[in-house]
Amino acid sequence: MPTYKWDAKIGRTDAQWAADDSDLPTIDVISAERDGHPFIVVSGSYSWDLIGDAAKRTHQIWTNLYTHLVSTEDLPVALGEPEGRDLINGLGMSRLPMSYNRYVGEYPFGHHHGATLSVVEHEWTDPLSVPTRPAVWELLGENEYAPGNLETISFDAPAPEFFGATPGTLHWNGRNGWTDASGRLIAVLRHSVNVGQNELLIDAGFLQDWLTAERKSLIWVENTGKDVYREMGWGKSHPGALVRSQVRAWTPGQDLRTVPPGWQRIPARGD
């Protein structure tokens, strides 16, 4: 997982640090590994905090990562429309559909999950002029194997498309991911304790084969921002904030493609 070196703030005012876009981290989405096997990062949330003398967070870098599926023949349009756009507030590409209050092990085929999928299918609005589908869903559900305070859990899951027809080619392992019929871990949740980083990974070989068979490409939307947290007594002053929206895409057999990012810049404000 990526790191951030807070040395970049030394000798700078908060306003100077918040306005500088040269030190923003970028998630390496295609080179993840687990137990020596290659994986692809399909969703993630990350935060890097600077803690002050009072043991409170004073500055933060954060990233949220979303993925979408698009027909490979539509990829030029799908990359052109978000190019240079602020995707925090535009196009609706920074969101996940959700299935909630259902058993995780039944997703996506249980009766309740199926009802939710039907509603989402009916109400989902494509963010681009070409058809797209979210590659990841958010689950807020019940883990029937977890004790006590872990009974209700929330995490990201592969989109229903990856599971195939009922009863599905992938199955929840009761702990941290989904396996195929042979027991091979295909999708796995990765969490770093006390670091603020959570990811969903999909086996690179599985994903490449699936995208190739379906003639699809994968698009990442990576929103990364800088924030300075206010202290009492600041008055109306504020050092500003910054968000970069970076879009990348991968088609099996081709190199990762990146388009120019969009920006949201909130200027510093004096009293």
PDB file of C-alpha atoms in Angstrom:
ATOM      1  CA  MET A   1       0.000   0.000   0.000  1.00  0.00           C
ATOM      2  CA  PRO A   2       1.215   3.554  -0.671  1.00  0.00           C
ATOM      3  CA  THR A   3       2.757   5.863   1.907  1.00  0.00           C
ATOM      4  CA  TYR A   4       3.005   9.640   2.231  1.00  0.00           C
ATOM      5  CA  LYS A   5       6.094  11.464   3.484  1.00  0.00           C
ATOM      6  CA  TRP A   6       5.090  14.361   5.698  1.00  0.00           C
ATOM      7  CA  ASP A   7       8.520  15.923   5.164  1.00  0.00           C
ATOM      8  CA  ALA A   8       6.813  17.645   2.218  1.00  0.00           C
ATOM      9  CA  LYS A   9       5.188  20.034   4.701  1.00  0.00           C
ATOM     10  CA  ILE A  10       8.413  21.178   6.396  1.00  0.00           C
ATOM     11  CA  GLY A  11       9.073  24.882   5.928  1.00  0.00           C
ATOM     12  CA  ARG A  12       5.680  25.588   4.374  1.00  0.00           C
ATOM     13  CA  THR A  13       2.583  27.332   5.581  1.00  0.00           C
ATOM     14  CA  ASP A  14      -0.672  25.401   5.666  1.00  0.00           C
ATOM     15  CA  ALA A  15      -1.912  27.359   2.645  1.00  0.00           C
ATOM     16  CA  GLN A  16       1.230  26.557   0.645  1.00  0.00           C
ATOM     17  CA  TRP A  17       1.002  22.855   1.497  1.00  0.00           C
ATOM     18  CA  ALA A  18      -2.728  22.616   0.718  1.00  0.00           C
ATOM     19  CA  ALA A  19      -2.307  24.290  -2.684  1.00  0.00           C
ATOM     20  CA  ASP A  20       0.618  22.131  -3.851  1.00  0.00           C
ATOM     21  CA  ASP A  21      -0.526  19.279  -6.125  1.00  0.00           C
ATOM     22  CA  SER A  22       2.953  17.872  -6.826  1.00  0.00           C
ATOM     23  CA  ASP A  23       3.146  15.538  -3.822  1.00  0.00           C
ATOM     24  CA  LEU A  24      -0.228  13.749  -4.085  1.00  0.00           C
ATOM     25  CA  PRO A  25       0.114   9.944  -3.853  1.00  0.00           C
ATOM     26  CA  THR A  26      -1.142   7.669  -6.639  1.00  0.00           C
ATOM     27  CA  ILE A  27      -2.450   4.164  -5.984  1.00  0.00           C
ATOM     28  CA  ASP A  28      -0.632   1.411  -7.899  1.00  0.00           C
ATOM     29  CA  VAL A  29      -3.767  -0.399  -9.029  1.00  0.00           C
ATOM     30  CA  ILE A  30      -2.250  -3.127 -11.209  1.00  0.00           C
ATOM     31  CA  SER A  31       0.688  -4.391  -9.150  1.00  0.00           C
ATOM     32  CA  ALA A  32      -0.873  -5.643  -5.922  1.00  0.00           C
ATOM     33  CA  GLU A  33       0.182  -9.016  -4.527  1.00  0.00           C
ATOM     34  CA  ARG A  34      -1.113 -11.464  -1.974  1.00  0.00           C
ATOM     35  CA  ASP A  35       0.734 -14.656  -1.030  1.00  0.00           C
ATOM     36  CA  GLY A  36       2.908 -14.196  -4.103  1.00  0.00           C
ATOM     37  CA  HIS A  37      -0.023 -13.993  -6.535  1.00  0.00           C
ATOM     38  CA  PRO A  38      -0.811 -10.861  -8.624  1.00  0.00           C
ATOM     39  CA  PHE A  39      -4.025  -8.976  -7.876  1.00  0.00           C
ATOM     40  CA  ILE A  40      -5.731  -5.842  -9.191  1.00  0.00           C
ATOM     41  CA  VAL A  41      -7.042  -3.124  -6.841  1.00  0.00           C
ATOM     42  CA  VAL A  42     -10.693  -2.476  -7.713  1.00  0.00           C
ATOM     43  CA  SER A  43     -11.686  -0.278  -4.782  1.00  0.00           C
ATOM     44  CA  GLY A  44     -10.024   1.381  -1.861  1.00  0.00           C
ATOM     45  CA  SER A  45     -10.146   4.082   0.774  1.00  0.00           C
ATOM     46  CA  TYR A  46      -6.942   5.526   2.187  1.00  0.00           C
ATOM     47  CA  SER A  47      -5.957   8.241   4.621  1.00  0.00           C
ATOM     48  CA  TRP A  48      -2.624   9.600   5.788  1.00  0.00           C
ATOM     49  CA  ASP A  49      -2.869  11.733   8.933  1.00  0.00           C
ATOM     50  CA  LEU A  50      -0.505  14.168  10.583  1.00  0.00           C
ATOM     51  CA  ILE A  51      -1.045  14.146  14.343  1.00  0.00           C
ATOM     52  CA  GLY A  52      -0.307  17.287  16.362  1.00  0.00           C
ATOM     53  CA  ASP A  53       1.001  17.759  19.891  1.00  0.00           C
ATOM     54  CA  ALA A  54      -2.479  17.397  21.334  1.00  0.00           C
ATOM     55  CA  ALA A  55      -2.795  13.926  19.732  1.00  0.00           C
ATOM     56  CA  LYS A  56      -5.345  15.319  17.287  1.00  0.00           C
ATOM     57  CA  ARG A  57      -5.289  15.090  13.505  1.00  0.00           C
ATOM     58  CA  THR A  58      -4.166  18.407  12.040  1.00  0.00           C
ATOM     59  CA  HIS A  59      -3.593  17.572   8.363  1.00  0.00           C
ATOM     60  CA  GLN A  60      -4.810  14.775   6.113  1.00  0.00           C
ATOM     61  CA  ILE A  61      -4.236  13.312   2.669  1.00  0.00           C
ATOM     62  CA  TRP A  62      -7.039  10.985   1.551  1.00  0.00           C
ATOM     63  CA  THR A  63      -7.929   8.875  -1.484  1.00  0.00           C
ATOM     64  CA  ASN A  64     -11.122   7.101  -2.535  1.00  0.00           C
ATOM     65  CA  LEU A  65     -10.975   4.681  -5.461  1.00  0.00           C
ATOM     66  CA  TYR A  66     -13.937   3.567  -7.620  1.00  0.00           C
ATOM     67  CA  THR A  67     -14.100   1.301 -10.674  1.00  0.00           C
ATOM     68  CA  HIS A  68     -16.483   0.978 -13.609  1.00  0.00           C
ATOM     69  CA  LEU A  69     -16.953  -1.567 -16.386  1.00  0.00           C
ATOM     70  CA  VAL A  70     -17.367  -0.373 -19.966  1.00  0.00           C
ATOM     71  CA  SER A  71     -17.412  -2.063 -23.361  1.00  0.00           C
ATOM     72  CA  THR A  72     -13.919  -1.878 -24.837  1.00  0.00           C
ATOM     73  CA  GLU A  73     -15.291  -0.400 -28.046  1.00  0.00           C
ATOM     74  CA  ASP A  74     -16.788   2.457 -25.993  1.00  0.00           C
ATOM     75  CA  LEU A  75     -13.578   3.125 -24.057  1.00  0.00           C
ATOM     76  CA  PRO A  76     -12.439   6.202 -26.074  1.00  0.00           C
ATOM     77  CA  VAL A  77     -15.715   7.960 -25.264  1.00  0.00           C
ATOM     78  CA  ALA A  78     -15.672   6.727 -21.672  1.00  0.00           C
ATOM     79  CA  LEU A  79     -12.211   8.219 -21.156  1.00  0.00           C
ATOM     80  CA  GLY A  80     -12.868  11.431 -23.035  1.00  0.00           C
ATOM     81  CA  GLU A  81     -15.943  12.554 -21.104  1.00  0.00           C
ATOM     82  CA  PRO A  82     -14.406  12.610 -17.586  1.00  0.00           C
ATOM     83  CA  GLU A  83     -11.049  13.971 -18.811  1.00  0.00           C
ATOM     84  CA  GLY A  84     -10.126  17.105 -16.881  1.00  0.00           C
ATOM     85  CA  ARG A  85     -13.344  16.986 -14.829  1.00  0.00           C
ATOM     86  CA  ASP A  86     -13.866  17.394 -11.097  1.00  0.00           C
ATOM     87  CA  LEU A  87     -15.397  13.982 -10.358  1.00  0.00           C
ATOM     88  CA  ILE A  88     -16.221  14.702  -6.740  1.00  0.00           C
ATOM     89  CA  ASN A  89     -19.138  16.857  -7.858  1.00  0.00           C
ATOM     90  CA  GLY A  90     -19.594  15.833 -11.491  1.00  0.00           C
ATOM     91  CA  LEU A  91     -20.815  12.856 -13.566  1.00  0.00           C
ATOM     92  CA  GLY A  92     -21.793  10.654 -10.610  1.00  0.00           C
ATOM     93  CA  MET A  93     -18.748   8.371 -11.010  1.00  0.00           C
ATOM     94  CA  SER A  94     -17.726   8.596  -7.339  1.00  0.00           C
ATOM     95  CA  ARG A  95     -20.402   6.380  -5.857  1.00  0.00           C
ATOM     96  CA  LEU A  96     -21.187   2.723  -5.220  1.00  0.00           C
ATOM     97  CA  PRO A  97     -24.522   0.903  -5.325  1.00  0.00           C
ATOM     98  CA  MET A  98     -25.371  -0.689  -1.985  1.00  0.00           C
ATOM     99  CA  SER A  99     -27.038  -3.838  -0.723  1.00  0.00           C
ATOM    100  CA  TYR A 100     -27.798  -3.699   2.998  1.00  0.00           C
ATOM    101  CA  ASN A 101     -29.156  -5.614   5.971  1.00  0.00           C
ATOM    102  CA  ARG A 102     -28.698  -8.993   4.286  1.00  0.00           C
ATOM    103  CA  TYR A 103     -26.458 -11.993   4.927  1.00  0.00           C
ATOM    104  CA  VAL A 104     -23.092 -11.489   3.255  1.00  0.00           C
ATOM    105  CA  GLY A 105     -22.824 -15.179   2.357  1.00  0.00           C
ATOM    106  CA  GLU A 106     -25.971 -14.960   0.215  1.00  0.00           C
ATOM    107  CA  TYR A 107     -24.763 -12.083  -1.962  1.00  0.00           C
ATOM    108  CA  PRO A 108     -25.680 -11.631  -4.758  1.00  0.00           C
ATOM    109  CA  PHE A 109     -28.232 -14.470  -5.039  1.00  0.00           C
ATOM    110  CA  GLY A 110     -30.261 -14.397  -1.830  1.00  0.00           C
ATOM    111  CA  HIS A 111     -33.887 -13.304  -2.093  1.00  0.00           C
ATOM    112  CA  HIS A 112     -33.260  -9.972  -0.364  1.00  0.00           C
ATOM    113  CA  HIS A 113     -30.090  -9.230  -2.332  1.00  0.00           C
ATOM    114  CA  GLY A 114     -31.916 -10.124  -5.527  1.00  0.00           C
ATOM    115  CA  ALA A 115     -34.679  -7.652  -4.755  1.00  0.00           C
ATOM    116  CA  THR A 116     -32.115  -4.921  -4.138  1.00  0.00           C
ATOM    117  CA  LEU A 117     -30.299  -5.747  -7.375  1.00  0.00           C
ATOM    118  CA  SER A 118     -33.551  -5.425  -9.310  1.00  0.00           C
ATOM    119  CA  VAL A 119     -34.218  -1.990  -7.839  1.00  0.00           C
ATOM    120  CA  VAL A 120     -30.678  -0.774  -8.526  1.00  0.00           C
ATOM    121  CA  GLU A 121     -30.812  -2.155 -12.064  1.00  0.00           C
ATOM    122  CA  HIS A 122     -33.997  -0.196 -12.670  1.00  0.00           C
ATOM    123  CA  GLU A 123     -32.871   3.054 -11.035  1.00  0.00           C
ATOM    124  CA  TRP A 124     -29.163   3.140 -11.930  1.00  0.00           C
ATOM    125  CA  THR A 125     -28.253   6.087 -14.150  1.00  0.00           C
ATOM    126  CA  ASP A 126     -25.202   5.772 -16.388  1.00  0.00           C
ATOM    127  CA  PRO A 127     -22.762   8.568 -15.543  1.00  0.00           C
ATOM    128  CA  LEU A 128     -21.491   8.714 -19.150  1.00  0.00           C
ATOM    129  CA  SER A 129     -23.121   8.768 -22.579  1.00  0.00           C
ATOM    130  CA  VAL A 130     -22.067   5.124 -23.098  1.00  0.00           C
ATOM    131  CA  PRO A 131     -23.291   2.241 -20.912  1.00  0.00           C
ATOM    132  CA  THR A 132     -21.223   1.652 -17.768  1.00  0.00           C
ATOM    133  CA  ARG A 133     -21.635  -0.618 -14.781  1.00  0.00           C
ATOM    134  CA  PRO A 134     -20.067  -0.330 -11.328  1.00  0.00           C
ATOM    135  CA  ALA A 135     -17.388  -3.001 -10.827  1.00  0.00           C
ATOM    136  CA  VAL A 136     -17.858  -2.920  -7.048  1.00  0.00           C
ATOM    137  CA  TRP A 137     -20.816  -2.817  -4.670  1.00  0.00           C
ATOM    138  CA  GLU A 138     -20.915  -1.792  -1.032  1.00  0.00           C
ATOM    139  CA  LEU A 139     -22.348  -4.373   1.360  1.00  0.00           C
ATOM    140  CA  LEU A 140     -23.816  -3.389   4.699  1.00  0.00           C
ATOM    141  CA  GLY A 141     -24.892  -6.762   5.924  1.00  0.00           C
ATOM    142  CA  GLU A 142     -24.897  -9.461   8.518  1.00  0.00           C
ATOM    143  CA  ASN A 143     -22.010 -11.894   8.844  1.00  0.00           C
ATOM    144  CA  GLU A 144     -23.660 -15.048  10.094  1.00  0.00           C
ATOM    145  CA  TYR A 145     -20.344 -16.483  11.276  1.00  0.00           C
ATOM    146  CA  ALA A 146     -19.056 -13.446  13.190  1.00  0.00           C
ATOM    147  CA  PRO A 147     -19.338 -13.008  16.967  1.00  0.00           C
ATOM    148  CA  GLY A 148     -20.725 -10.101  18.948  1.00  0.00           C
ATOM    149  CA  ASN A 149     -19.825  -6.669  17.702  1.00  0.00           C
ATOM    150  CA  LEU A 150     -18.729  -8.044  14.311  1.00  0.00           C
ATOM    151  CA  GLU A 151     -22.177  -9.385  13.476  1.00  0.00           C
ATOM    152  CA  THR A 152     -22.967  -6.370  11.308  1.00  0.00           C
ATOM    153  CA  ILE A 153     -20.218  -5.438   8.880  1.00  0.00           C
ATOM    154  CA  SER A 154     -19.634  -3.095   5.983  1.00  0.00           C
ATOM    155  CA  PHE A 155     -17.234  -3.591   3.100  1.00  0.00           C
ATOM    156  CA  ASP A 156     -16.935  -3.593  -0.690  1.00  0.00           C
ATOM    157  CA  ALA A 157     -17.700  -6.636  -2.839  1.00  0.00           C
ATOM    158  CA  PRO A 158     -17.252  -7.572  -6.517  1.00  0.00           C
ATOM    159  CA  ALA A 159     -20.207  -6.585  -8.685  1.00  0.00           C
ATOM    160  CA  PRO A 160     -22.814  -9.323  -9.320  1.00  0.00           C
ATOM    161  CA  GLU A 161     -21.594  -9.672 -12.923  1.00  0.00           C
ATOM    162  CA  PHE A 162     -18.423 -11.406 -11.720  1.00  0.00           C
ATOM    163  CA  PHE A 163     -20.402 -14.187 -10.010  1.00  0.00           C
ATOM    164  CA  GLY A 164     -22.052 -15.557 -13.163  1.00  0.00           C
ATOM    165  CA  ALA A 165     -25.387 -17.385 -13.152  1.00  0.00           C
ATOM    166  CA  THR A 166     -26.930 -18.943 -10.044  1.00  0.00           C
ATOM    167  CA  PRO A 167     -25.499 -20.570  -7.911  1.00  0.00           C
ATOM    168  CA  GLY A 168     -22.461 -18.544  -8.920  1.00  0.00           C
ATOM    169  CA  THR A 169     -18.797 -19.225  -9.576  1.00  0.00           C
ATOM    170  CA  LEU A 170     -17.649 -17.284  -6.511  1.00  0.00           C
ATOM    171  CA  HIS A 171     -18.545 -17.955  -2.881  1.00  0.00           C
ATOM    172  CA  TRP A 172     -17.961 -16.017   0.359  1.00  0.00           C
ATOM    173  CA  ASN A 173     -15.339 -17.787   2.481  1.00  0.00           C
ATOM    174  CA  GLY A 174     -16.761 -16.545   5.773  1.00  0.00           C
ATOM    175  CA  ARG A 175     -13.691 -14.440   6.562  1.00  0.00           C
ATOM    176  CA  ASN A 176     -12.158 -12.061   4.067  1.00  0.00           C
ATOM    177  CA  GLY A 177     -13.161 -12.794   0.478  1.00  0.00           C
ATOM    178  CA  TRP A 178     -14.644 -14.954  -2.254  1.00  0.00           C
ATOM    179  CA  THR A 179     -13.259 -18.206  -3.678  1.00  0.00           C
ATOM    180  CA  ASP A 180     -13.935 -20.239  -6.806  1.00  0.00           C
ATOM    181  CA  ALA A 181     -14.987 -23.896  -6.896  1.00  0.00           C
ATOM    182  CA  SER A 182     -11.386 -25.040  -6.393  1.00  0.00           C
ATOM    183  CA  GLY A 183     -10.991 -22.930  -3.267  1.00  0.00           C
ATOM    184  CA  ARG A 184      -8.689 -20.377  -4.918  1.00  0.00           C
ATOM    185  CA  LEU A 185      -9.105 -16.902  -3.474  1.00  0.00           C
ATOM    186  CA  ILE A 186     -10.423 -14.695  -6.299  1.00  0.00           C
ATOM    187  CA  ALA A 187     -11.464 -11.518  -4.471  1.00  0.00           C
ATOM    188  CA  VAL A 188     -10.063 -10.476  -1.106  1.00  0.00           C
ATOM    189  CA  LEU A 189     -10.454  -7.615   1.343  1.00  0.00           C
ATOM    190  CA  ARG A 190      -7.205  -6.065   2.555  1.00  0.00           C
ATOM    191  CA  HIS A 191      -7.150  -3.869   5.634  1.00  0.00           C
ATOM    192  CA  SER A 192      -4.249  -2.159   7.388  1.00  0.00           C
ATOM    193  CA  VAL A 193      -4.962  -1.706  11.091  1.00  0.00           C
ATOM    194  CA  ASN A 194      -4.351   1.810  12.436  1.00  0.00           C
ATOM    195  CA  VAL A 195      -3.332   3.092   9.001  1.00  0.00           C
ATOM    196  CA  GLY A 196      -6.745   3.905   7.566  1.00  0.00           C
ATOM    197  CA  GLN A 197      -6.399   1.852   4.393  1.00  0.00           C
ATOM    198  CA  ASN A 198      -8.947  -0.612   3.018  1.00  0.00           C
ATOM    199  CA  GLU A 199      -8.915  -2.318  -0.371  1.00  0.00           C
ATOM    200  CA  LEU A 200     -10.783  -4.875  -2.452  1.00  0.00           C
ATOM    201  CA  LEU A 201      -8.480  -6.907  -4.696  1.00  0.00           C
ATOM    202  CA  ILE A 202      -9.400  -9.273  -7.540  1.00  0.00           C
ATOM    203  CA  ASP A 203      -7.070 -11.973  -8.841  1.00  0.00           C
ATOM    204  CA  ALA A 204      -5.313 -10.586 -11.930  1.00  0.00           C
ATOM    205  CA  GLY A 205      -5.698 -13.743 -14.008  1.00  0.00           C
ATOM    206  CA  PHE A 206      -9.403 -14.092 -13.203  1.00  0.00           C
ATOM    207  CA  LEU A 207     -10.069 -10.440 -13.985  1.00  0.00           C
ATOM    208  CA  GLN A 208      -8.120 -10.525 -17.239  1.00  0.00           C
ATOM    209  CA  ASP A 209      -9.984 -13.628 -18.432  1.00  0.00           C
ATOM    210  CA  TRP A 210     -13.367 -12.176 -17.438  1.00  0.00           C
ATOM    211  CA  LEU A 211     -12.765  -8.821 -19.141  1.00  0.00           C
ATOM    212  CA  THR A 212     -11.491 -10.539 -22.280  1.00  0.00           C
ATOM    213  CA  ALA A 213     -14.491 -12.880 -22.483  1.00  0.00           C
ATOM    214  CA  GLU A 214     -16.954 -10.034 -21.904  1.00  0.00           C
ATOM    215  CA  ARG A 215     -15.052  -7.580 -24.173  1.00  0.00           C
ATOM    216  CA  LYS A 216     -14.907  -5.094 -21.329  1.00  0.00           C
ATOM    217  CA  SER A 217     -12.381  -2.609 -19.986  1.00  0.00           C
ATOM    218  CA  LEU A 218     -11.947  -1.400 -16.426  1.00  0.00           C
ATOM    219  CA  ILE A 219     -11.971   2.302 -15.525  1.00  0.00           C
ATOM    220  CA  TRP A 220     -10.635   3.683 -12.245  1.00  0.00           C
ATOM    221  CA  VAL A 221     -11.732   6.987 -10.737  1.00  0.00           C
ATOM    222  CA  GLU A 222      -9.242   8.036  -8.065  1.00  0.00           C
ATOM    223  CA  ASN A 223     -10.123  11.110  -5.991  1.00  0.00           C
ATOM    224  CA  THR A 224      -7.263  12.354  -3.803  1.00  0.00           C
ATOM    225  CA  GLY A 225      -7.455  15.384  -1.532  1.00  0.00           C
ATOM    226  CA  LYS A 226      -5.665  17.500   1.049  1.00  0.00           C
ATOM    227  CA  ASP A 227      -7.351  18.948   4.133  1.00  0.00           C
ATOM    228  CA  VAL A 228      -6.228  21.067   7.073  1.00  0.00           C
ATOM    229  CA  TYR A 229      -8.377  20.793  10.180  1.00  0.00           C
ATOM    230  CA  ARG A 230      -9.516  23.981  11.859  1.00  0.00           C
ATOM    231  CA  GLU A 231      -8.667  24.986  15.379  1.00  0.00           C
ATOM    232  CA  MET A 232     -10.761  27.215  17.597  1.00  0.00           C
ATOM    233  CA  GLY A 233      -9.835  30.826  17.063  1.00  0.00           C
ATOM    234  CA  TRP A 234      -9.170  30.687  13.331  1.00  0.00           C
ATOM    235  CA  GLY A 235     -12.000  33.119  12.734  1.00  0.00           C
ATOM    236  CA  LYS A 236     -12.985  33.331   9.083  1.00  0.00           C
ATOM    237  CA  SER A 237      -9.557  32.372   7.777  1.00  0.00           C
ATOM    238  CA  HIS A 238      -8.934  29.028   6.074  1.00  0.00           C
ATOM    239  CA  PRO A 239      -5.819  27.619   4.351  1.00  0.00           C
ATOM    240  CA  GLY A 240      -7.790  26.139   1.454  1.00  0.00           C
ATOM    241  CA  ALA A 241      -8.110  22.581   0.164  1.00  0.00           C
ATOM    242  CA  LEU A 242      -7.371  20.537  -2.937  1.00  0.00           C
ATOM    243  CA  VAL A 243      -8.858  17.490  -4.702  1.00  0.00           C
ATOM    244  CA  ARG A 244      -7.503  15.726  -7.793  1.00  0.00           C
ATOM    245  CA  SER A 245      -9.740  13.436  -9.876  1.00  0.00           C
ATOM    246  CA  GLN A 246      -7.576  10.984 -11.818  1.00  0.00           C
ATOM    247  CA  VAL A 247      -9.055   8.582 -14.402  1.00  0.00           C
ATOM    248  CA  ARG A 248      -7.233   5.500 -15.687  1.00  0.00           C
ATOM    249  CA  ALA A 249      -8.292   2.465 -17.719  1.00  0.00           C
ATOM    250  CA  TRP A 250      -7.050  -1.033 -18.465  1.00  0.00           C
ATOM    251  CA  THR A 251      -7.875  -3.384 -21.320  1.00  0.00           C
ATOM    252  CA  PRO A 252      -6.287  -6.861 -21.130  1.00  0.00           C
ATOM    253  CA  GLY A 253      -3.282  -7.054 -23.426  1.00  0.00           C
ATOM    254  CA  GLN A 254      -2.753  -3.283 -23.376  1.00  0.00           C
ATOM    255  CA  ASP A 255      -0.908  -0.835 -21.151  1.00  0.00           C
ATOM    256  CA  LEU A 256      -2.660   1.155 -18.445  1.00  0.00           C
ATOM    257  CA  ARG A 257      -4.081   4.372 -19.907  1.00  0.00           C
ATOM    258  CA  THR A 258      -4.239   7.678 -18.011  1.00  0.00           C
ATOM    259  CA  VAL A 259      -6.017  10.884 -19.007  1.00  0.00           C
ATOM    260  CA  PRO A 260      -5.347  14.420 -17.699  1.00  0.00           C
ATOM    261  CA  PRO A 261      -6.877  14.887 -14.232  1.00  0.00           C
ATOM    262  CA  GLY A 262      -9.559  17.281 -13.071  1.00  0.00           C
ATOM    263  CA  TRP A 263      -9.196  19.540 -10.046  1.00  0.00           C
ATOM    264  CA  GLN A 264     -11.218  21.075  -7.267  1.00  0.00           C
ATOM    265  CA  ARG A 265      -9.240  23.918  -5.710  1.00  0.00           C
ATOM    266  CA  ILE A 266     -10.537  25.855  -2.729  1.00  0.00           C
ATOM    267  CA  PRO A 267      -8.339  28.927  -2.298  1.00  0.00           C
ATOM    268  CA  ALA A 268      -6.983  30.106   1.045  1.00  0.00           C
ATOM    269  CA  ARG A 269      -9.014  32.777   2.776  1.00  0.00           C
ATOM    270  CA  GLY A 270      -7.793  35.417   5.229  1.00  0.00           C
ATOM    271  CA  ASP A 271      -9.726  37.040   8.054  1.00  0.00           C
TER     272      ASP A 271
END
